[in-house]
CSV table of C-alpha atoms and ligand atoms in Angstrom, one decimal:
chain,number,residue,atom,x,y,z
A,1,MET,CA,92.5,-56.6,80.8
A,2,SER,CA,94.4,-59.4,79.0
A,3,THR,CA,92.9,-61.7,76.5
A,4,LEU,CA,93.1,-65.3,75.1
A,5,ARG,CA,92.0,-66.0,72.0
A,6,LEU,CA,88.7,-68.5,71.8
A,7,GLU,CA,88.1,-71.0,68.8
A,8,ILE,CA,85.3,-73.3,69.0
A,9,VAL,CA,85.0,-75.2,65.5
A,10,THR,CA,83.2,-78.3,64.5
A,11,PRO,CA,83.9,-80.5,61.2
A,12,GLU,CA,81.8,-78.5,59.3
A,13,ARG,CA,82.6,-74.7,60.7
A,14,LYS,CA,84.0,-71.8,62.7
A,15,VAL,CA,81.9,-71.0,65.0
A,16,TYR,CA,83.2,-68.5,67.1
A,17,GLU,CA,86.2,-66.8,66.9
A,18,LYS,CA,87.0,-63.6,69.2
A,19,ASP,CA,89.8,-62.3,71.8
A,20,VAL,CA,88.1,-62.8,75.4
A,21,ASN,CA,89.1,-62.1,79.0
A,22,MET,CA,88.1,-65.7,80.3
A,23,VAL,CA,86.1,-69.1,79.2
A,24,VAL,CA,83.8,-71.1,81.3
A,25,VAL,CA,83.4,-74.5,80.6
A,26,LYS,CA,81.9,-77.9,81.7
A,27,GLY,CA,84.4,-80.4,81.7
A,28,VAL,CA,83.8,-83.9,83.0
A,29,ALA,CA,85.3,-83.5,86.2
A,30,GLY,CA,83.2,-80.2,86.7
A,31,GLU,CA,82.9,-76.1,85.5
A,32,LEU,CA,86.9,-74.8,84.4
A,33,GLY,CA,87.5,-70.9,84.2
A,34,ILE,CA,89.9,-70.6,82.1
A,35,LEU,CA,92.3,-67.1,82.2
A,36,PRO,CA,95.1,-65.8,80.0
A,37,ASN,CA,98.5,-67.9,80.7
A,38,HIS,CA,96.3,-71.0,82.2
A,39,ILE,CA,98.6,-74.0,82.2
A,40,PRO,CA,98.3,-75.9,79.0
A,41,LEU,CA,95.6,-78.9,79.3
A,42,VAL,CA,93.2,-80.9,77.7
A,43,THR,CA,90.1,-82.3,78.8
A,44,PRO,CA,86.7,-83.5,77.6
A,45,LEU,CA,83.6,-81.7,77.9
A,46,LYS,CA,79.8,-81.8,78.6
A,47,ILE,CA,77.1,-81.3,76.6
A,48,ALA,CA,76.1,-77.6,78.1
A,49,PRO,CA,76.6,-74.0,77.6
A,50,VAL,CA,80.3,-72.5,76.9
A,51,LYS,CA,80.8,-68.7,78.3
A,52,ALA,CA,82.8,-66.5,77.2
A,53,LYS,CA,83.7,-63.6,79.1
A,54,ILE,CA,84.5,-60.2,77.4
A,55,GLY,CA,84.9,-57.0,79.2
A,56,ASN,CA,81.6,-56.5,80.9
A,57,ASN,CA,79.5,-58.9,78.7
A,58,ASP,CA,79.0,-62.4,78.6
A,59,GLU,CA,78.2,-64.6,75.6
A,60,PHE,CA,77.0,-68.1,75.5
A,61,ILE,CA,77.6,-70.7,73.0
A,62,ALA,CA,75.8,-74.3,72.7
A,63,VAL,CA,78.3,-76.5,72.5
A,64,HIS,CA,77.5,-80.1,72.5
A,65,GLY,CA,80.5,-82.1,74.2
A,66,GLY,CA,83.9,-82.6,72.3
A,67,PHE,CA,87.4,-81.2,73.5
A,68,MET,CA,89.0,-78.4,75.0
A,69,GLU,CA,92.7,-77.7,74.2
A,70,VAL,CA,94.3,-75.0,76.2
A,71,ARG,CA,97.2,-73.6,75.4
A,72,LYS,CA,99.0,-70.1,76.7
A,73,ASP,CA,97.1,-67.8,75.0
A,74,LYS,CA,94.5,-69.6,73.6
A,75,VAL,CA,91.6,-71.6,74.0
A,76,VAL,CA,90.3,-74.2,71.0
A,77,ILE,CA,87.3,-76.3,71.4
A,78,LEU,CA,86.6,-79.1,68.9
A,79,ALA,CA,83.1,-80.4,69.1
A,80,GLU,CA,80.6,-82.3,66.7
A,81,ALA,CA,78.3,-79.6,66.7
A,82,ALA,CA,77.9,-75.8,68.3
A,83,GLU,CA,75.8,-72.9,68.0
A,84,LEU,CA,75.4,-69.5,68.8
A,85,GLY,CA,71.9,-68.1,70.1
A,86,SER,CA,71.0,-66.5,66.8
A,87,ASP,CA,71.7,-70.0,65.0
A,88,ILE,CA,69.6,-72.2,66.8
A,89,ASP,CA,66.4,-73.0,65.3
A,90,VAL,CA,64.0,-73.3,68.5
A,91,SER,CA,61.1,-75.7,67.0
A,92,ARG,CA,63.7,-78.1,65.5
A,93,ALA,CA,65.2,-78.1,69.1
A,94,ARG,CA,61.7,-78.1,71.1
A,95,LEU,CA,60.6,-80.9,68.7
A,96,ALA,CA,64.2,-82.9,69.1
A,97,LYS,CA,63.2,-83.0,72.8
A,98,GLU,CA,59.5,-84.2,72.7
A,99,ARG,CA,61.1,-86.9,70.1
A,100,ALA,CA,64.0,-87.5,72.9
A,101,GLU,CA,61.6,-88.0,75.9
A,102,ARG,CA,59.1,-89.9,74.1
A,103,ARG,CA,61.9,-92.2,73.5
A,104,LEU,CA,62.8,-92.2,77.3
A,105,ALA,CA,59.3,-92.9,78.2
A,106,GLN,CA,59.6,-96.2,76.2
A,107,LYS,CA,61.0,-99.6,77.1
A,108,GLN,CA,64.1,-99.8,75.0
A,109,SER,CA,68.0,-101.0,75.0
A,110,ASP,CA,70.3,-99.2,77.6
A,111,TYR,CA,71.8,-98.0,73.8
A,112,ASP,CA,68.5,-96.2,72.8
A,113,ALA,CA,68.4,-94.8,76.0
A,114,GLU,CA,72.0,-93.6,76.4
A,115,ARG,CA,71.2,-91.9,72.8
A,116,ALA,CA,68.0,-90.2,73.7
A,117,GLU,CA,69.4,-89.2,76.6
A,118,LEU,CA,72.1,-87.3,74.7
A,119,ALA,CA,69.8,-85.9,72.2
A,120,LEU,CA,67.8,-84.6,75.0
A,121,GLN,CA,70.7,-83.0,76.6
A,122,ARG,CA,71.3,-81.2,73.2
A,123,ALA,CA,68.0,-80.4,72.5
A,124,MET,CA,67.9,-78.5,76.8
A,125,ASN,CA,71.5,-77.3,75.8
A,126,ARG,CA,69.9,-75.4,72.9
A,127,LEU,CA,66.8,-73.9,74.0
A,128,ASP,CA,68.9,-72.8,77.3
A,129,ILE,CA,71.1,-70.9,75.0
A,130,ALA,CA,68.3,-69.1,72.7
A,131,GLY,CA,66.4,-68.4,76.0
A,132,GLU,CA,63.9,-70.6,75.9
B,1,LIG,P1,68.1,-82.8,65.3
B,1,LIG,O1,67.5,-84.3,65.7
B,1,LIG,O2,67.1,-81.8,65.2
B,1,LIG,O3,69.0,-83.3,64.0
B,1,LIG,P2,70.2,-83.5,66.8
B,1,LIG,O4,71.0,-82.8,68.2
B,1,LIG,O5,70.4,-84.9,66.4
B,1,LIG,O6,69.2,-82.6,66.5
B,1,LIG,P3,73.1,-83.1,66.0
B,1,LIG,O7,73.4,-83.9,65.2
B,1,LIG,O8,73.6,-82.7,67.4
B,1,LIG,O9,71.5,-82.6,66.0
B,1,LIG,O10,73.5,-81.5,65.0
B,1,LIG,C1,73.5,-82.0,63.3
B,1,LIG,C2,73.6,-80.5,62.9
B,1,LIG,O11,72.6,-79.7,62.8
B,1,LIG,C3,74.9,-79.8,63.7
B,1,LIG,O12,75.1,-78.8,62.7
B,1,LIG,C4,73.7,-79.2,64.4
B,1,LIG,O13,74.7,-77.5,64.5
B,1,LIG,C5,72.3,-78.5,64.1
B,1,LIG,N1,71.1,-78.7,64.0
B,1,LIG,C6,71.1,-79.5,65.3
B,1,LIG,N2,69.5,-79.0,65.6
B,1,LIG,C7,69.9,-77.6,66.1
B,1,LIG,C8,68.9,-76.1,66.0
B,1,LIG,N3,67.7,-76.9,66.5
B,1,LIG,N4,69.0,-75.3,65.3
B,1,LIG,C9,70.1,-75.2,64.5
B,1,LIG,N5,70.9,-75.8,64.3
B,1,LIG,C10,71.1,-77.3,64.9
């Protein structure tokens, strides 16, 4: 089965680098499955799990927005933050989720509500990837 290189990088580190058979992401316009030799494209991503298919295995990475660049044999995802399940601190994500929910329940500016909504999505993405 042919492969493409998947790299997931943040400003701080390279989170993931492997040869995979398929990459599935949630772009702003919907879910996208990328196979080797896909046409080149760049798209913003939602806060959502990225799935890497390797043979019969699926690996999931929590990617918190950012951009995906697809080249012929390479996919690069650049995000503010991204974690593997084993990197995720579950109690920190639970606290972040509670904090965001509390903020959303308060009357506040649209700006603060938007920030709390994004923080909630990040926390839920982390809990999802950590299997919680
Ligand atoms: P918190 O309020 O807990 O800081 P956050 O969503 O605001 O959460 P980010 O700004 O997305 O955090 O991330 C800042 C840094 O901390 C990134 O390097 C990210 O990978 C890491 N990080 C955030 N939450 C967790 C977590 N629950 N487990 C492991 N790493 C985390």
